[in-house]
Amino acid sequence: MFDDDVASKSLGIELVEADGGRAVARMRITAEMVNGHGIAHGGFLFLLADTAFACACNSHGPVTVAAGAEISFVTSARLGDELVATADERTRYGRNGIYDITVHRGAEVIAEFRGRSRTISRS
């Protein structure tokens, strides 16, 4: 799935790993991602977390999409920061799943994201 993800790749997002309901993705904050306050625009942080979420919930095989998500911004990211999003599956039940994704810069938490997934096909 990530191989065909033009949106994520065009922002320089790299998939580090994805297997068994877990995924790790990383991205460097570029000048195009910084808002008028000189900090990373929240939409880009959401996109990084959402990419890790998508890779984690699709790591089982069937086509799975987001049913909903929310993000809490803990602190700001800045130009040049390398951010890592780590997605972990909390549970899958029927065609649904819940995933927690932490976006961090080193050991510092930047944002917490929770995604709800829905499997839409078996292959």
Coordinates of N, CA and C in Angstrom, one line a residue:
M1 N 0.8 -1.2 0.0 CA 0.0 0.0 0.0 C 0.9 1.3 0.0
F2 N 1.9 1.3 0.9 CA 2.7 2.5 0.9 C 3.5 2.8 -0.4
D3 N 3.8 1.7 -1.1 CA 4.5 1.9 -2.4 C 3.7 2.8 -3.3
D4 N 2.4 2.8 -3.2 CA 1.5 3.6 -4.1 C 1.0 4.8 -3.5
D5 N 1.5 5.2 -2.3 CA 1.0 6.4 -1.5 C 1.8 7.6 -2.0
V6 N 1.3 8.2 -3.0 CA 2.0 9.4 -3.6 C 1.9 10.6 -2.6
A7 N 0.8 10.8 -1.9 CA 0.7 11.9 -1.0 C 1.8 11.8 0.1
S8 N 1.9 10.7 0.8 CA 3.0 10.6 1.8 C 4.4 10.7 1.2
K9 N 4.6 10.0 0.2 CA 6.0 10.1 -0.4 C 6.3 11.4 -0.9
S10 N 5.4 12.2 -1.4 CA 5.7 13.6 -1.9 C 6.1 14.5 -0.8
L11 N 5.8 14.2 0.4 CA 6.2 14.9 1.6 C 7.5 14.4 2.2
G12 N 8.1 13.4 1.6 CA 9.3 12.8 2.1 C 9.1 11.8 3.3
I13 N 7.9 11.4 3.5 CA 7.7 10.4 4.5 C 8.3 9.1 4.1
E14 N 9.0 8.5 5.1 CA 9.7 7.2 4.8 C 9.0 6.1 5.8
L15 N 8.7 5.0 5.2 CA 8.2 3.9 6.0 C 9.4 3.1 6.6
V16 N 9.6 3.1 7.9 CA 10.7 2.4 8.5 C 10.4 0.9 8.7
E17 N 9.2 0.6 9.2 CA 8.7 -0.8 9.4 C 7.2 -0.8 9.4
A18 N 6.7 -2.0 9.0 CA 5.2 -2.2 9.1 C 5.0 -3.7 9.2
D19 N 4.5 -4.2 10.3 CA 4.2 -5.7 10.4 C 3.4 -5.9 11.6
G20 N 2.4 -6.8 11.5 CA 1.6 -7.3 12.6 C 0.9 -6.2 13.5
G21 N 0.4 -5.2 12.8 CA -0.4 -4.2 13.5 C 0.5 -3.1 14.1
R22 N 1.7 -3.0 13.6 CA 2.7 -2.0 14.1 C 3.3 -1.4 12.9
A23 N 3.6 -0.1 13.0 CA 4.3 0.6 11.9 C 5.1 1.8 12.4
V24 N 6.2 2.1 11.8 CA 7.0 3.3 12.1 C 7.3 4.1 10.8
A25 N 7.0 5.4 10.9 CA 7.2 6.2 9.7 C 8.0 7.5 10.2
R26 N 8.8 8.1 9.3 CA 9.5 9.3 9.7 C 9.4 10.4 8.6
M27 N 9.6 11.6 9.1 CA 9.5 12.8 8.1 C 10.3 13.9 8.7
R28 N 11.0 14.6 7.9 CA 11.6 15.9 8.3 C 10.8 17.1 8.0
I29 N 10.7 18.0 8.9 CA 9.9 19.2 8.7 C 10.6 20.2 7.8
T30 N 10.0 20.5 6.6 CA 10.6 21.4 5.6 C 10.0 22.8 5.7
A31 N 10.6 23.7 5.0 CA 10.1 25.1 5.0 C 8.6 25.1 4.5
E32 N 8.2 24.3 3.6 CA 6.8 24.2 3.1 C 5.8 23.7 4.1
M33 N 6.3 23.2 5.2 CA 5.4 22.6 6.3 C 5.3 23.5 7.5
V34 N 5.9 24.7 7.5 CA 5.9 25.6 8.6 C 4.9 26.7 8.4
N35 N 4.1 27.0 9.5 CA 3.0 28.0 9.4 C 3.5 29.4 9.7
G36 N 2.6 30.3 9.8 CA 2.9 31.7 10.1 C 3.5 32.0 11.5
H37 N 3.4 31.0 12.4 CA 4.0 31.1 13.7 C 5.4 30.5 13.7
G38 N 5.9 30.0 12.6 CA 7.2 29.4 12.6 C 7.3 28.0 13.1
I39 N 6.1 27.4 13.2 CA 6.1 26.0 13.7 C 5.4 25.1 12.7
A40 N 5.6 23.8 12.8 CA 5.0 22.9 11.9 C 3.5 23.0 11.9
H41 N 2.9 23.1 10.7 CA 1.5 23.1 10.6 C 0.9 21.7 11.1
G42 N -0.1 21.8 11.9 CA -0.7 20.6 12.5 C -1.2 19.6 11.5
G43 N -1.6 20.0 10.3 CA -2.0 19.1 9.3 C -1.0 18.2 8.8
F44 N 0.3 18.6 8.8 CA 1.4 17.8 8.4 C 1.7 16.7 9.5
L45 N 1.5 17.1 10.8 CA 1.7 16.2 11.9 C 0.6 15.1 11.8
F46 N -0.6 15.5 11.5 CA -1.7 14.6 11.4 C -1.4 13.6 10.2
L47 N -0.9 14.2 9.1 CA -0.7 13.3 8.0 C 0.4 12.3 8.2
L48 N 1.5 12.7 9.0 CA 2.5 11.7 9.3 C 1.9 10.6 10.2
A49 N 1.1 11.0 11.2 CA 0.5 10.0 12.1 C -0.4 9.1 11.4
D50 N -1.2 9.7 10.5 CA -2.2 9.0 9.7 C -1.5 8.0 8.7
T51 N -0.4 8.3 8.2 CA 0.4 7.4 7.4 C 0.8 6.2 8.2
A52 N 1.4 6.4 9.4 CA 1.8 5.3 10.2 C 0.6 4.4 10.6
F53 N -0.5 5.1 10.9 CA -1.8 4.4 11.2 C -2.2 3.5 10.0
A54 N -2.2 4.0 8.8 CA -2.6 3.3 7.6 C -1.7 2.1 7.4
C55 N -0.5 2.3 7.6 CA 0.5 1.1 7.4 C 0.3 0.1 8.4
A56 N 0.0 0.5 9.7 CA -0.2 -0.5 10.7 C -1.4 -1.3 10.5
C57 N -2.5 -0.6 10.2 CA -3.8 -1.4 10.1 C -3.9 -2.2 8.8
N58 N -3.1 -1.8 7.8 CA -3.1 -2.6 6.5 C -2.0 -3.7 6.6
S59 N -1.2 -3.7 7.6 CA -0.1 -4.7 7.7 C -0.6 -6.2 7.8
H60 N -1.9 -6.3 8.1 CA -2.5 -7.7 8.2 C -2.9 -8.2 6.9
G61 N -3.0 -7.4 5.9 CA -3.4 -7.9 4.5 C -4.6 -7.3 3.9
P62 N -5.8 -7.4 4.5 CA -7.0 -6.9 3.9 C -7.0 -5.4 3.8
V63 N -7.7 -4.9 2.8 CA -7.8 -3.4 2.6 C -8.5 -2.8 3.8
T64 N -7.9 -1.9 4.5 CA -8.4 -1.3 5.7 C -8.3 0.2 5.6
V65 N -9.3 1.0 5.9 CA -9.3 2.4 5.8 C -9.6 3.0 7.2
A66 N -9.4 4.3 7.3 CA -9.8 5.0 8.6 C -11.3 5.2 8.7
A67 N -11.8 4.9 9.9 CA -13.2 5.2 10.2 C -13.3 6.5 11.0
G68 N -12.2 6.9 11.5 CA -12.2 8.1 12.3 C -10.8 8.3 13.0
A69 N -10.5 9.5 13.3 CA -9.2 9.7 14.0 C -9.3 11.1 14.8
E70 N -8.4 11.2 15.8 CA -8.3 12.4 16.5 C -6.8 12.6 16.9
I71 N -6.4 13.8 17.1 CA -5.0 14.1 17.4 C -5.0 15.1 18.5
S72 N -4.0 15.0 19.5 CA -3.8 16.0 20.5 C -2.3 16.4 20.3
F73 N -2.2 17.7 20.1 CA -0.8 18.3 19.9 C -0.3 18.6 21.3
V74 N 0.9 18.0 21.6 CA 1.5 18.2 22.9 C 2.5 19.3 22.9
T75 N 3.3 19.4 21.9 CA 4.2 20.6 21.8 C 4.5 20.8 20.3
S76 N 5.2 21.8 20.0 CA 5.4 22.2 18.6 C 6.7 21.5 18.0
A77 N 6.6 21.3 16.7 CA 7.7 20.9 15.9 C 8.2 22.1 15.1
R78 N 9.5 22.1 14.7 CA 10.0 23.2 14.0 C 10.8 22.8 12.8
L79 N 11.1 23.8 12.0 CA 11.8 23.5 10.7 C 13.1 22.7 11.0
G80 N 13.2 21.7 10.2 CA 14.4 20.8 10.3 C 14.2 19.6 11.3
D81 N 13.2 19.6 12.1 CA 13.0 18.5 13.0 C 12.7 17.2 12.2
E82 N 13.3 16.1 12.7 CA 13.0 14.8 12.1 C 12.0 14.2 13.1
L83 N 10.8 13.9 12.6 CA 9.7 13.4 13.5 C 9.5 11.9 13.1
V84 N 9.2 11.1 14.1 CA 8.9 9.7 13.9 C 7.6 9.4 14.5
A85 N 6.8 8.7 13.7 CA 5.4 8.3 14.2 C 5.4 6.8 14.4
T86 N 5.1 6.3 15.6 CA 5.1 4.9 15.9 C 3.6 4.5 16.2
A87 N 3.1 3.6 15.4 CA 1.7 3.2 15.4 C 1.7 1.8 16.1
D88 N 0.8 1.6 17.0 CA 0.6 0.3 17.7 C -0.9 0.0 17.7
E89 N -1.2 -1.2 17.3 CA -2.6 -1.8 17.3 C -2.9 -2.0 18.8
R90 N -4.1 -1.5 19.2 CA -4.6 -1.8 20.5 C -5.6 -3.0 20.5
T91 N -6.4 -3.0 19.5 CA -7.4 -4.1 19.4 C -8.0 -4.2 18.0
R92 N -8.3 -5.4 17.6 CA -9.1 -5.6 16.4 C -10.3 -6.4 16.8
Y93 N -11.5 -6.0 16.3 CA -12.7 -6.8 16.6 C -13.6 -6.7 15.4
G94 N -13.9 -7.9 14.9 CA -14.7 -8.0 13.6 C -13.9 -7.3 12.5
R95 N -14.5 -6.3 11.9 CA -13.8 -5.5 10.8 C -13.3 -4.2 11.3
N96 N -13.3 -4.0 12.6 CA -12.9 -2.7 13.2 C -11.5 -2.9 14.0
G97 N -10.9 -1.8 14.2 CA -9.6 -1.8 14.9 C -9.4 -0.4 15.6
I98 N -8.6 -0.4 16.6 CA -8.2 0.8 17.3 C -6.7 0.8 17.4
Y99 N -6.1 2.0 17.0 CA -4.6 2.1 16.9 C -4.2 3.4 17.6
D100 N -3.1 3.4 18.4 CA -2.5 4.6 19.0 C -1.2 4.9 18.3
I101 N -1.0 6.1 18.0 CA 0.2 6.6 17.3 C 0.8 7.7 18.0
T102 N 2.1 7.6 18.3 CA 2.8 8.7 19.0 C 3.7 9.3 18.0
V103 N 3.7 10.6 17.9 CA 4.6 11.3 17.0 C 5.7 11.9 18.0
H104 N 6.9 11.6 17.7 CA 8.0 12.1 18.6 C 9.2 12.6 17.9
R105 N 9.9 13.5 18.6 CA 11.2 14.0 18.2 C 12.2 13.5 19.2
G106 N 13.0 12.5 18.8 CA 13.8 11.8 19.9 C 12.9 11.2 20.9
A107 N 13.1 11.6 22.2 CA 12.3 11.1 23.3 C 11.1 12.0 23.6
E108 N 11.1 13.2 22.9 CA 10.0 14.1 23.2 C 8.8 13.9 22.4
V109 N 7.6 13.7 23.1 CA 6.3 13.5 22.4 C 5.9 14.8 21.8
I110 N 5.5 14.8 20.6 CA 5.0 16.0 19.8 C 3.5 15.9 19.8
A111 N 2.9 14.7 19.5 CA 1.5 14.6 19.4 C 1.1 13.1 19.7
E112 N -0.2 13.0 20.1 CA -0.8 11.6 20.3 C -2.0 11.6 19.4
F113 N -2.1 10.5 18.6 CA -3.2 10.3 17.6 C -3.8 8.9 17.9
R114 N -5.1 8.9 17.9 CA -5.9 7.6 18.0 C -6.7 7.5 16.7
G115 N -6.5 6.3 16.1 CA -7.3 6.0 14.8 C -8.2 4.8 15.0
R116 N -9.3 4.9 14.3 CA -10.2 3.8 14.3 C -10.3 3.3 12.9
S117 N -10.1 2.0 12.7 CA -10.1 1.5 11.3 C -11.3 0.6 11.0
R118 N -11.5 0.4 9.7 CA -12.5 -0.5 9.2 C -12.0 -1.2 8.0
T119 N -12.0 -2.6 8.1 CA -11.6 -3.4 6.9 C -12.8 -3.4 5.9
I120 N -12.4 -3.1 4.7 CA -13.5 -3.1 3.6 C -13.4 -4.2 2.6
S121 N -12.3 -5.0 2.6 CA -12.2 -6.1 1.7 C -11.2 -7.1 2.3
R122 N -11.4 -8.3 1.8 CA -10.5 -9.4 2.3 C -9.2 -9.5 1.6
S123 N -9.0 -8.9 0.5 CA -7.7 -9.0 -0.2 C -7.2 -7.6 -0.7

